[in-house]
Amino acid sequence: MSIEIDYEVLANIPSSLFQRLIEQWQNNIVNLEPSNIFSSANEGTTKSILATLPQAKLRNLQKLGRILEIKDIWWESYLVPKIKSFSNFEGRIKTFEVDKYIDTSGSKAKAFLNVIELSRNALLVLIEFSSRSPSLRRIYRYIFFPAVKIILLEPQEYAVELFQDQVLPFISNESQITLKPVRAKLIKQFTKISDNKEASIILTHLKIRISLETSGIEGLSQIIIEGKDVIRGAETLEQRHEISLKFMQSGPWVGAGTDDFIIEVGKGIQIIQIEEQSLKNIATVLSWL
């Protein structure tokens, strides 16, 4: 029985990962632009490839696409200390019992650890609980940025313990990871990026908290600025006005975002795009933690 292809779900798969999987399965070269696999540049090639895949491979791709539905997650960031060589970790599949983490009440349940290379900058680490009992099934997702020693985890019960018990021994000589929350001073780092003309990271969203005590402004709690380049836009606005608005200095920057991600004090990081350049930009920002 053929399955119906869910293009919306498949669109969650970054082009570099899709390309790598197809090349492995079909043993030939695939050329895609570094953008959504259903972009105008890629759509024809992608659909042509999908039409040739066996049903089992299509199911695998759709499962991966569902796993990569991550745009609504606010990830917590942790430092992974003393990283050791983890060449044996990439692509690794491991099974273990789950009784330590959940009450199985006599039902059989196992966990599977799997690692997928999203890009040269990031690995997707999955821990999936498998059981005949639906109540015991769950997936824990982590995104590991080895170069900056940061792991992003999806907030769930036992997410930290599972990572420390089952993943950390492969990549570190330490036994614990350390929470590295997003703080206002990290968001302020974007002004330095602007000064250095590093155009690959351009702010399109900025949230400024307004405090009556520090700003003297009544009736406002926050200002949100959005646009193609909010820092340049704000500077241009102030330069062209006879009276400087100074709203960029009216309070601490508590949220910032690009087309690739959003970071916010008290929430963490939300990932919008997981293409190669997007993950590189996210790694740059995580290095400031």
PDB file of C-alpha atoms in Angstrom:
ATOM      1  CA  MET A   1       0.000   0.000   0.000  1.00  0.00           C
ATOM      2  CA  SER A   2       1.487   3.335  -1.050  1.00  0.00           C
ATOM      3  CA  ILE A   3       1.713   6.172   1.454  1.00  0.00           C
ATOM      4  CA  GLU A   4       0.620   9.735   0.832  1.00  0.00           C
ATOM      5  CA  ILE A   5       3.607  12.059   0.793  1.00  0.00           C
ATOM      6  CA  ASP A   6       3.268  14.889   3.321  1.00  0.00           C
ATOM      7  CA  TYR A   7       5.297  17.679   1.719  1.00  0.00           C
ATOM      8  CA  GLU A   8       4.786  20.005   4.692  1.00  0.00           C
ATOM      9  CA  VAL A   9       6.398  17.475   7.030  1.00  0.00           C
ATOM     10  CA  LEU A  10       9.237  16.707   4.622  1.00  0.00           C
ATOM     11  CA  ALA A  11       9.985  20.433   4.326  1.00  0.00           C
ATOM     12  CA  ASN A  12      11.347  20.285   7.896  1.00  0.00           C
ATOM     13  CA  ILE A  13      14.368  18.307   6.641  1.00  0.00           C
ATOM     14  CA  PRO A  14      17.327  20.578   5.780  1.00  0.00           C
ATOM     15  CA  SER A  15      18.541  20.285   2.213  1.00  0.00           C
ATOM     16  CA  SER A  16      22.070  19.207   3.230  1.00  0.00           C
ATOM     17  CA  LEU A  17      20.705  16.297   5.286  1.00  0.00           C
ATOM     18  CA  PHE A  18      18.166  15.295   2.619  1.00  0.00           C
ATOM     19  CA  GLN A  19      20.896  15.376  -0.007  1.00  0.00           C
ATOM     20  CA  ARG A  20      23.238  13.249   2.109  1.00  0.00           C
ATOM     21  CA  LEU A  21      20.572  10.622   2.812  1.00  0.00           C
ATOM     22  CA  ILE A  22      19.561  10.332  -0.844  1.00  0.00           C
ATOM     23  CA  GLU A  23      23.185   9.995  -1.942  1.00  0.00           C
ATOM     24  CA  GLN A  24      23.676   7.187   0.589  1.00  0.00           C
ATOM     25  CA  TRP A  25      20.532   5.366  -0.496  1.00  0.00           C
ATOM     26  CA  GLN A  26      20.931   5.773  -4.258  1.00  0.00           C
ATOM     27  CA  ASN A  27      24.716   5.948  -4.516  1.00  0.00           C
ATOM     28  CA  ASN A  28      24.691   8.953  -6.831  1.00  0.00           C
ATOM     29  CA  ILE A  29      25.292  12.698  -6.614  1.00  0.00           C
ATOM     30  CA  VAL A  30      22.391  15.023  -5.782  1.00  0.00           C
ATOM     31  CA  ASN A  31      22.583  18.777  -6.348  1.00  0.00           C
ATOM     32  CA  LEU A  32      20.314  20.988  -4.245  1.00  0.00           C
ATOM     33  CA  GLU A  33      20.513  24.657  -3.346  1.00  0.00           C
ATOM     34  CA  PRO A  34      21.144  25.393   0.371  1.00  0.00           C
ATOM     35  CA  SER A  35      17.530  26.247   1.113  1.00  0.00           C
ATOM     36  CA  ASN A  36      14.205  24.509   1.710  1.00  0.00           C
ATOM     37  CA  ILE A  37      13.980  21.278  -0.302  1.00  0.00           C
ATOM     38  CA  PHE A  38      10.712  22.572  -1.794  1.00  0.00           C
ATOM     39  CA  SER A  39      12.009  26.028  -2.665  1.00  0.00           C
ATOM     40  CA  SER A  40      11.524  27.121  -6.279  1.00  0.00           C
ATOM     41  CA  ALA A  41      15.130  26.122  -7.021  1.00  0.00           C
ATOM     42  CA  ASN A  42      14.828  22.660  -5.445  1.00  0.00           C
ATOM     43  CA  GLU A  43      11.197  21.586  -5.811  1.00  0.00           C
ATOM     44  CA  GLY A  44      11.508  19.865  -9.185  1.00  0.00           C
ATOM     45  CA  THR A  45      14.594  17.872  -8.204  1.00  0.00           C
ATOM     46  CA  THR A  46      13.146  16.955  -4.798  1.00  0.00           C
ATOM     47  CA  LYS A  47       9.823  15.681  -6.150  1.00  0.00           C
ATOM     48  CA  SER A  48      11.598  13.739  -8.886  1.00  0.00           C
ATOM     49  CA  ILE A  49      13.750  12.024  -6.238  1.00  0.00           C
ATOM     50  CA  LEU A  50      10.770  11.259  -3.990  1.00  0.00           C
ATOM     51  CA  ALA A  51       8.963   9.594  -6.906  1.00  0.00           C
ATOM     52  CA  THR A  52      11.796   7.038  -7.187  1.00  0.00           C
ATOM     53  CA  LEU A  53      12.052   6.109  -3.493  1.00  0.00           C
ATOM     54  CA  PRO A  54      10.646   2.855  -2.098  1.00  0.00           C
ATOM     55  CA  GLN A  55       7.853   3.121   0.455  1.00  0.00           C
ATOM     56  CA  ALA A  56      10.126   2.204   3.378  1.00  0.00           C
ATOM     57  CA  LYS A  57      12.465   5.106   2.608  1.00  0.00           C
ATOM     58  CA  LEU A  58       9.543   7.528   2.286  1.00  0.00           C
ATOM     59  CA  ARG A  59       8.300   6.420   5.703  1.00  0.00           C
ATOM     60  CA  ASN A  60      11.777   7.007   7.139  1.00  0.00           C
ATOM     61  CA  LEU A  61      11.869  10.494   5.652  1.00  0.00           C
ATOM     62  CA  GLN A  62       8.426  11.382   6.983  1.00  0.00           C
ATOM     63  CA  LYS A  63       9.343  10.146  10.445  1.00  0.00           C
ATOM     64  CA  LEU A  64      12.486  12.291  10.314  1.00  0.00           C
ATOM     65  CA  GLY A  65      10.419  15.263   9.141  1.00  0.00           C
ATOM     66  CA  ARG A  66       8.087  14.874  12.144  1.00  0.00           C
ATOM     67  CA  ILE A  67      11.069  14.639  14.494  1.00  0.00           C
ATOM     68  CA  LEU A  68      12.358  17.899  13.016  1.00  0.00           C
ATOM     69  CA  GLU A  69       9.120  19.783  13.734  1.00  0.00           C
ATOM     70  CA  ILE A  70      10.919  21.984  16.252  1.00  0.00           C
ATOM     71  CA  LYS A  71       9.864  25.579  15.560  1.00  0.00           C
ATOM     72  CA  ASP A  72       7.664  25.852  18.675  1.00  0.00           C
ATOM     73  CA  ILE A  73      10.312  24.566  21.100  1.00  0.00           C
ATOM     74  CA  TRP A  74      12.179  26.860  23.475  1.00  0.00           C
ATOM     75  CA  TRP A  75      15.467  24.996  23.903  1.00  0.00           C
ATOM     76  CA  GLU A  76      17.534  25.152  27.083  1.00  0.00           C
ATOM     77  CA  SER A  77      21.290  25.514  26.603  1.00  0.00           C
ATOM     78  CA  TYR A  78      23.911  23.586  28.587  1.00  0.00           C
ATOM     79  CA  LEU A  79      27.699  23.583  28.545  1.00  0.00           C
ATOM     80  CA  VAL A  80      29.311  20.193  27.927  1.00  0.00           C
ATOM     81  CA  PRO A  81      32.641  20.286  29.801  1.00  0.00           C
ATOM     82  CA  LYS A  82      35.915  18.681  28.735  1.00  0.00           C
ATOM     83  CA  ILE A  83      34.822  17.227  25.407  1.00  0.00           C
ATOM     84  CA  LYS A  84      36.863  14.233  24.318  1.00  0.00           C
ATOM     85  CA  SER A  85      37.074  12.618  20.900  1.00  0.00           C
ATOM     86  CA  PHE A  86      33.607  11.443  19.897  1.00  0.00           C
ATOM     87  CA  SER A  87      34.270  10.045  16.434  1.00  0.00           C
ATOM     88  CA  ASN A  88      32.603   6.773  17.479  1.00  0.00           C
ATOM     89  CA  PHE A  89      29.549   8.694  18.641  1.00  0.00           C
ATOM     90  CA  GLU A  90      28.391  10.011  15.251  1.00  0.00           C
ATOM     91  CA  GLY A  91      25.850   7.712  13.655  1.00  0.00           C
ATOM     92  CA  ARG A  92      25.787   5.589  16.789  1.00  0.00           C
ATOM     93  CA  ILE A  93      22.720   3.528  17.705  1.00  0.00           C
ATOM     94  CA  LYS A  94      22.426   2.190  21.255  1.00  0.00           C
ATOM     95  CA  THR A  95      19.655   0.506  23.248  1.00  0.00           C
ATOM     96  CA  PHE A  96      19.075   0.538  26.995  1.00  0.00           C
ATOM     97  CA  GLU A  97      16.338  -0.189  29.534  1.00  0.00           C
ATOM     98  CA  VAL A  98      14.104   2.659  30.676  1.00  0.00           C
ATOM     99  CA  ASP A  99      13.009   1.398  34.106  1.00  0.00           C
ATOM    100  CA  LYS A 100      15.329   3.889  35.827  1.00  0.00           C
ATOM    101  CA  TYR A 101      13.451   6.820  34.301  1.00  0.00           C
ATOM    102  CA  ILE A 102       9.799   5.794  34.082  1.00  0.00           C
ATOM    103  CA  ASP A 103       7.452   3.364  35.812  1.00  0.00           C
ATOM    104  CA  THR A 104       6.755   0.673  33.220  1.00  0.00           C
ATOM    105  CA  SER A 105       4.396  -1.233  35.568  1.00  0.00           C
ATOM    106  CA  GLY A 106       5.587  -4.509  34.113  1.00  0.00           C
ATOM    107  CA  SER A 107       5.243  -3.454  30.467  1.00  0.00           C
ATOM    108  CA  LYS A 108       8.212  -3.933  28.184  1.00  0.00           C
ATOM    109  CA  ALA A 109       9.946  -0.755  27.092  1.00  0.00           C
ATOM    110  CA  LYS A 110      13.340   0.019  25.628  1.00  0.00           C
ATOM    111  CA  ALA A 111      15.124   3.183  24.654  1.00  0.00           C
ATOM    112  CA  PHE A 112      17.061   3.748  21.454  1.00  0.00           C
ATOM    113  CA  LEU A 113      19.825   6.317  21.194  1.00  0.00           C
ATOM    114  CA  ASN A 114      20.478   7.581  17.687  1.00  0.00           C
ATOM    115  CA  VAL A 115      22.713  10.349  16.344  1.00  0.00           C
ATOM    116  CA  ILE A 116      22.150  12.177  13.042  1.00  0.00           C
ATOM    117  CA  GLU A 117      24.491  14.756  11.545  1.00  0.00           C
ATOM    118  CA  LEU A 118      22.392  17.820  10.719  1.00  0.00           C
ATOM    119  CA  SER A 119      25.351  19.753   9.355  1.00  0.00           C
ATOM    120  CA  ARG A 120      29.054  20.294   9.884  1.00  0.00           C
ATOM    121  CA  ASN A 121      28.092  22.427  12.889  1.00  0.00           C
ATOM    122  CA  ALA A 122      25.424  20.353  14.642  1.00  0.00           C
ATOM    123  CA  LEU A 123      24.348  16.836  15.555  1.00  0.00           C
ATOM    124  CA  LEU A 124      20.791  15.769  16.324  1.00  0.00           C
ATOM    125  CA  VAL A 125      20.728  13.357  19.258  1.00  0.00           C
ATOM    126  CA  LEU A 126      17.546  11.307  19.709  1.00  0.00           C
ATOM    127  CA  ILE A 127      16.480   9.104  22.584  1.00  0.00           C
ATOM    128  CA  GLU A 128      13.278   7.265  21.728  1.00  0.00           C
ATOM    129  CA  PHE A 129      11.313   5.146  24.193  1.00  0.00           C
ATOM    130  CA  SER A 130       9.684   2.252  22.343  1.00  0.00           C
ATOM    131  CA  SER A 131       6.904   0.091  23.779  1.00  0.00           C
ATOM    132  CA  ARG A 132       3.634  -1.603  22.861  1.00  0.00           C
ATOM    133  CA  SER A 133       2.068   0.623  25.502  1.00  0.00           C
ATOM    134  CA  PRO A 134       1.382   4.092  24.001  1.00  0.00           C
ATOM    135  CA  SER A 135       1.728   5.735  27.428  1.00  0.00           C
ATOM    136  CA  LEU A 136       5.404   4.734  27.572  1.00  0.00           C
ATOM    137  CA  ARG A 137       6.383   6.050  24.151  1.00  0.00           C
ATOM    138  CA  ARG A 138       8.236   9.340  23.971  1.00  0.00           C
ATOM    139  CA  ILE A 139      11.073  11.096  22.181  1.00  0.00           C
ATOM    140  CA  TYR A 140      13.813  13.239  23.702  1.00  0.00           C
ATOM    141  CA  ARG A 141      15.555  15.599  21.291  1.00  0.00           C
ATOM    142  CA  TYR A 142      18.910  17.310  21.690  1.00  0.00           C
ATOM    143  CA  ILE A 143      20.995  19.436  19.309  1.00  0.00           C
ATOM    144  CA  PHE A 144      24.730  19.282  19.970  1.00  0.00           C
ATOM    145  CA  PHE A 145      27.153  21.963  18.747  1.00  0.00           C
ATOM    146  CA  PRO A 146      30.579  20.343  19.331  1.00  0.00           C
ATOM    147  CA  ALA A 147      32.724  23.342  18.330  1.00  0.00           C
ATOM    148  CA  VAL A 148      31.208  25.543  21.046  1.00  0.00           C
ATOM    149  CA  LYS A 149      30.577  22.717  23.581  1.00  0.00           C
ATOM    150  CA  ILE A 150      26.870  23.510  23.845  1.00  0.00           C
ATOM    151  CA  ILE A 151      23.960  21.089  23.930  1.00  0.00           C
ATOM    152  CA  LEU A 152      20.403  22.325  23.409  1.00  0.00           C
ATOM    153  CA  LEU A 153      17.751  20.166  25.000  1.00  0.00           C
ATOM    154  CA  GLU A 154      13.997  20.153  24.768  1.00  0.00           C
ATOM    155  CA  PRO A 155      12.648  20.741  28.301  1.00  0.00           C
ATOM    156  CA  GLN A 156      11.115  17.467  29.471  1.00  0.00           C
ATOM    157  CA  GLU A 157      11.183  15.423  32.653  1.00  0.00           C
ATOM    158  CA  TYR A 158      14.405  13.358  32.792  1.00  0.00           C
ATOM    159  CA  ALA A 159      15.874  15.102  29.727  1.00  0.00           C
ATOM    160  CA  VAL A 160      18.975  16.207  31.643  1.00  0.00           C
ATOM    161  CA  GLU A 161      19.393  12.869  33.441  1.00  0.00           C
ATOM    162  CA  LEU A 162      19.049  10.893  30.218  1.00  0.00           C
ATOM    163  CA  PHE A 163      21.657  13.005  28.490  1.00  0.00           C
ATOM    164  CA  GLN A 164      24.087  12.765  31.390  1.00  0.00           C
ATOM    165  CA  ASP A 165      23.629   9.002  31.809  1.00  0.00           C
ATOM    166  CA  GLN A 166      23.392   7.819  28.220  1.00  0.00           C
ATOM    167  CA  VAL A 167      25.057  10.430  25.994  1.00  0.00           C
ATOM    168  CA  LEU A 168      27.617  12.362  28.006  1.00  0.00           C
ATOM    169  CA  PRO A 169      29.991   9.388  28.604  1.00  0.00           C
ATOM    170  CA  PHE A 170      30.593   9.216  24.834  1.00  0.00           C
ATOM    171  CA  ILE A 171      31.613  12.868  24.474  1.00  0.00           C
ATOM    172  CA  SER A 172      33.041  14.053  27.795  1.00  0.00           C
ATOM    173  CA  ASN A 173      35.145  12.946  30.731  1.00  0.00           C
ATOM    174  CA  GLU A 174      32.804  14.774  33.114  1.00  0.00           C
ATOM    175  CA  SER A 175      29.568  13.463  34.601  1.00  0.00           C
ATOM    176  CA  GLN A 176      27.399  16.590  34.480  1.00  0.00           C
ATOM    177  CA  ILE A 177      26.404  19.390  32.149  1.00  0.00           C
ATOM    178  CA  THR A 178      25.973  23.011  33.275  1.00  0.00           C
ATOM    179  CA  LEU A 179      22.975  25.207  32.531  1.00  0.00           C
ATOM    180  CA  LYS A 180      23.921  28.318  30.515  1.00  0.00           C
ATOM    181  CA  PRO A 181      20.803  30.511  30.436  1.00  0.00           C
ATOM    182  CA  VAL A 182      20.252  33.333  27.970  1.00  0.00           C
ATOM    183  CA  ARG A 183      21.020  36.650  29.658  1.00  0.00           C
ATOM    184  CA  ALA A 184      20.583  40.244  28.540  1.00  0.00           C
ATOM    185  CA  LYS A 185      24.341  40.749  28.142  1.00  0.00           C
ATOM    186  CA  LEU A 186      24.405  37.956  25.540  1.00  0.00           C
ATOM    187  CA  ILE A 187      21.772  39.721  23.452  1.00  0.00           C
ATOM    188  CA  LYS A 188      23.775  42.957  23.659  1.00  0.00           C
ATOM    189  CA  GLN A 189      26.587  41.108  21.855  1.00  0.00           C
ATOM    190  CA  PHE A 190      24.688  41.690  18.618  1.00  0.00           C
ATOM    191  CA  THR A 191      25.895  45.306  18.614  1.00  0.00           C
ATOM    192  CA  LYS A 192      29.467  43.994  18.305  1.00  0.00           C
ATOM    193  CA  ILE A 193      28.469  41.802  15.368  1.00  0.00           C
ATOM    194  CA  SER A 194      27.033  44.914  13.725  1.00  0.00           C
ATOM    195  CA  ASP A 195      30.223  46.867  14.414  1.00  0.00           C
ATOM    196  CA  ASN A 196      32.318  44.099  12.873  1.00  0.00           C
ATOM    197  CA  LYS A 197      30.153  44.093   9.736  1.00  0.00           C
ATOM    198  CA  GLU A 198      29.518  40.345  10.014  1.00  0.00           C
ATOM    199  CA  ALA A 199      26.494  40.459   7.739  1.00  0.00           C
ATOM    200  CA  SER A 200      25.683  36.760   8.089  1.00  0.00           C
ATOM    201  CA  ILE A 201      23.879  37.522  11.371  1.00  0.00           C
ATOM    202  CA  ILE A 202      21.368  40.324  10.921  1.00  0.00           C
ATOM    203  CA  LEU A 203      18.788  41.078  13.589  1.00  0.00           C
ATOM    204  CA  THR A 204      15.220  41.143  12.317  1.00  0.00           C
ATOM    205  CA  HIS A 205      13.600  41.195  15.768  1.00  0.00           C
ATOM    206  CA  LEU A 206      14.491  42.995  18.992  1.00  0.00           C
ATOM    207  CA  LYS A 207      12.621  43.185  22.303  1.00  0.00           C
ATOM    208  CA  ILE A 208      13.502  45.911  24.816  1.00  0.00           C
ATOM    209  CA  ARG A 209      12.146  45.826  28.365  1.00  0.00           C
ATOM    210  CA  ILE A 210      10.966  49.194  29.691  1.00  0.00           C
ATOM    211  CA  SER A 211      11.248  49.934  33.405  1.00  0.00           C
ATOM    212  CA  LEU A 212       9.755  53.120  34.863  1.00  0.00           C
ATOM    213  CA  GLU A 213      12.485  53.227  37.492  1.00  0.00           C
ATOM    214  CA  THR A 214      15.356  53.220  34.994  1.00  0.00           C
ATOM    215  CA  SER A 215      13.820  54.855  31.930  1.00  0.00           C
ATOM    216  CA  GLY A 216      11.300  57.264  33.402  1.00  0.00           C
ATOM    217  CA  ILE A 217       8.813  56.145  30.742  1.00  0.00           C
ATOM    218  CA  GLU A 218       5.254  55.576  31.982  1.00  0.00           C
ATOM    219  CA  GLY A 219       2.700  53.303  30.332  1.00  0.00           C
ATOM    220  CA  LEU A 220       5.105  51.000  28.460  1.00  0.00           C
ATOM    221  CA  SER A 221       6.488  47.626  29.533  1.00  0.00           C
ATOM    222  CA  GLN A 222       8.363  46.686  26.375  1.00  0.00           C
ATOM    223  CA  ILE A 223       9.204  47.798  22.850  1.00  0.00           C
ATOM    224  CA  ILE A 224       9.405  45.287  20.005  1.00  0.00           C
ATOM    225  CA  ILE A 225      11.189  46.310  16.808  1.00  0.00           C
ATOM    226  CA  GLU A 226      10.980  44.233  13.630  1.00  0.00           C
ATOM    227  CA  GLY A 227      12.422  44.644  10.156  1.00  0.00           C
ATOM    228  CA  LYS A 228      15.021  43.408   7.685  1.00  0.00           C
ATOM    229  CA  ASP A 229      17.885  44.884   9.771  1.00  0.00           C
ATOM    230  CA  VAL A 230      16.627  46.470  12.994  1.00  0.00           C
ATOM    231  CA  ILE A 231      19.977  47.819  14.216  1.00  0.00           C
ATOM    232  CA  ARG A 232      20.761  49.594  10.963  1.00  0.00           C
ATOM    233  CA  GLY A 233      17.150  50.763  10.693  1.00  0.00           C
ATOM    234  CA  ALA A 234      17.153  52.224  14.197  1.00  0.00           C
ATOM    235  CA  GLU A 235      20.467  53.986  13.577  1.00  0.00           C
ATOM    236  CA  THR A 236      19.184  55.449  10.305  1.00  0.00           C
ATOM    237  CA  LEU A 237      15.973  56.599  11.983  1.00  0.00           C
ATOM    238  CA  GLU A 238      17.888  58.419  14.715  1.00  0.00           C
ATOM    239  CA  GLN A 239      20.312  60.003  12.237  1.00  0.00           C
ATOM    240  CA  ARG A 240      17.507  61.404  10.079  1.00  0.00           C
ATOM    241  CA  HIS A 241      15.333  62.725  12.930  1.00  0.00           C
ATOM    242  CA  GLU A 242      16.023  66.169  14.293  1.00  0.00           C
ATOM    243  CA  ILE A 243      15.300  64.764  17.771  1.00  0.00           C
ATOM    244  CA  SER A 244      17.009  61.481  18.650  1.00  0.00           C
ATOM    245  CA  LEU A 245      14.467  58.886  19.782  1.00  0.00           C
ATOM    246  CA  LYS A 246      16.991  56.866  21.837  1.00  0.00           C
ATOM    247  CA  PHE A 247      14.541  53.978  22.246  1.00  0.00           C
ATOM    248  CA  MET A 248      17.361  51.470  21.686  1.00  0.00           C
ATOM    249  CA  GLN A 249      18.850  52.604  25.006  1.00  0.00           C
ATOM    250  CA  SER A 250      15.564  52.828  26.928  1.00  0.00           C
ATOM    251  CA  GLY A 251      16.009  49.474  28.685  1.00  0.00           C
ATOM    252  CA  PRO A 252      17.736  46.087  28.602  1.00  0.00           C
ATOM    253  CA  TRP A 253      17.544  44.006  25.435  1.00  0.00           C
ATOM    254  CA  VAL A 254      15.709  40.862  26.521  1.00  0.00           C
ATOM    255  CA  GLY A 255      14.949  39.246  23.161  1.00  0.00           C
ATOM    256  CA  ALA A 256      16.529  39.163  19.723  1.00  0.00           C
ATOM    257  CA  GLY A 257      16.004  37.198  16.565  1.00  0.00           C
ATOM    258  CA  THR A 258      16.952  36.597  12.951  1.00  0.00           C
ATOM    259  CA  ASP A 259      15.347  34.577  10.170  1.00  0.00           C
ATOM    260  CA  ASP A 260      17.140  31.565  11.716  1.00  0.00           C
ATOM    261  CA  PHE A 261      16.440  31.791  15.457  1.00  0.00           C
ATOM    262  CA  ILE A 262      15.061  33.813  18.388  1.00  0.00           C
ATOM    263  CA  ILE A 263      16.704  34.098  21.790  1.00  0.00           C
ATOM    264  CA  GLU A 264      14.960  35.502  24.844  1.00  0.00           C
ATOM    265  CA  VAL A 265      15.815  35.956  28.500  1.00  0.00           C
ATOM    266  CA  GLY A 266      13.861  33.481  30.623  1.00  0.00           C
ATOM    267  CA  LYS A 267      12.867  31.357  27.621  1.00  0.00           C
ATOM    268  CA  GLY A 268      16.043  30.183  25.864  1.00  0.00           C
ATOM    269  CA  ILE A 269      16.460  29.760  22.118  1.00  0.00           C
ATOM    270  CA  GLN A 270      13.871  29.003  19.473  1.00  0.00           C
ATOM    271  CA  ILE A 271      15.201  27.569  16.206  1.00  0.00           C
ATOM    272  CA  ILE A 272      13.385  28.556  13.024  1.00  0.00           C
ATOM    273  CA  GLN A 273      15.744  27.248  10.331  1.00  0.00           C
ATOM    274  CA  ILE A 274      18.186  24.312  10.468  1.00  0.00           C
ATOM    275  CA  GLU A 275      19.939  24.747   7.151  1.00  0.00           C
ATOM    276  CA  GLU A 276      23.763  24.742   7.098  1.00  0.00           C
ATOM    277  CA  GLN A 277      24.283  28.517   7.374  1.00  0.00           C
ATOM    278  CA  SER A 278      21.502  28.825   9.948  1.00  0.00           C
ATOM    279  CA  LEU A 279      23.159  26.299  12.265  1.00  0.00           C
ATOM    280  CA  LYS A 280      26.513  28.038  11.770  1.00  0.00           C
ATOM    281  CA  ASN A 281      24.954  31.339  12.883  1.00  0.00           C
ATOM    282  CA  ILE A 282      23.312  29.665  15.879  1.00  0.00           C
ATOM    283  CA  ALA A 283      26.667  28.153  16.869  1.00  0.00           C
ATOM    284  CA  THR A 284      28.216  31.632  16.732  1.00  0.00           C
ATOM    285  CA  VAL A 285      25.587  33.018  19.105  1.00  0.00           C
ATOM    286  CA  LEU A 286      25.878  30.030  21.448  1.00  0.00           C
ATOM    287  CA  SER A 287      29.636  30.656  21.687  1.00  0.00           C
ATOM    288  CA  TRP A 288      28.791  33.893  23.531  1.00  0.00           C
ATOM    289  CA  LEU A 289      27.079  32.053  26.413  1.00  0.00           C
TER     290      LEU A 289
END
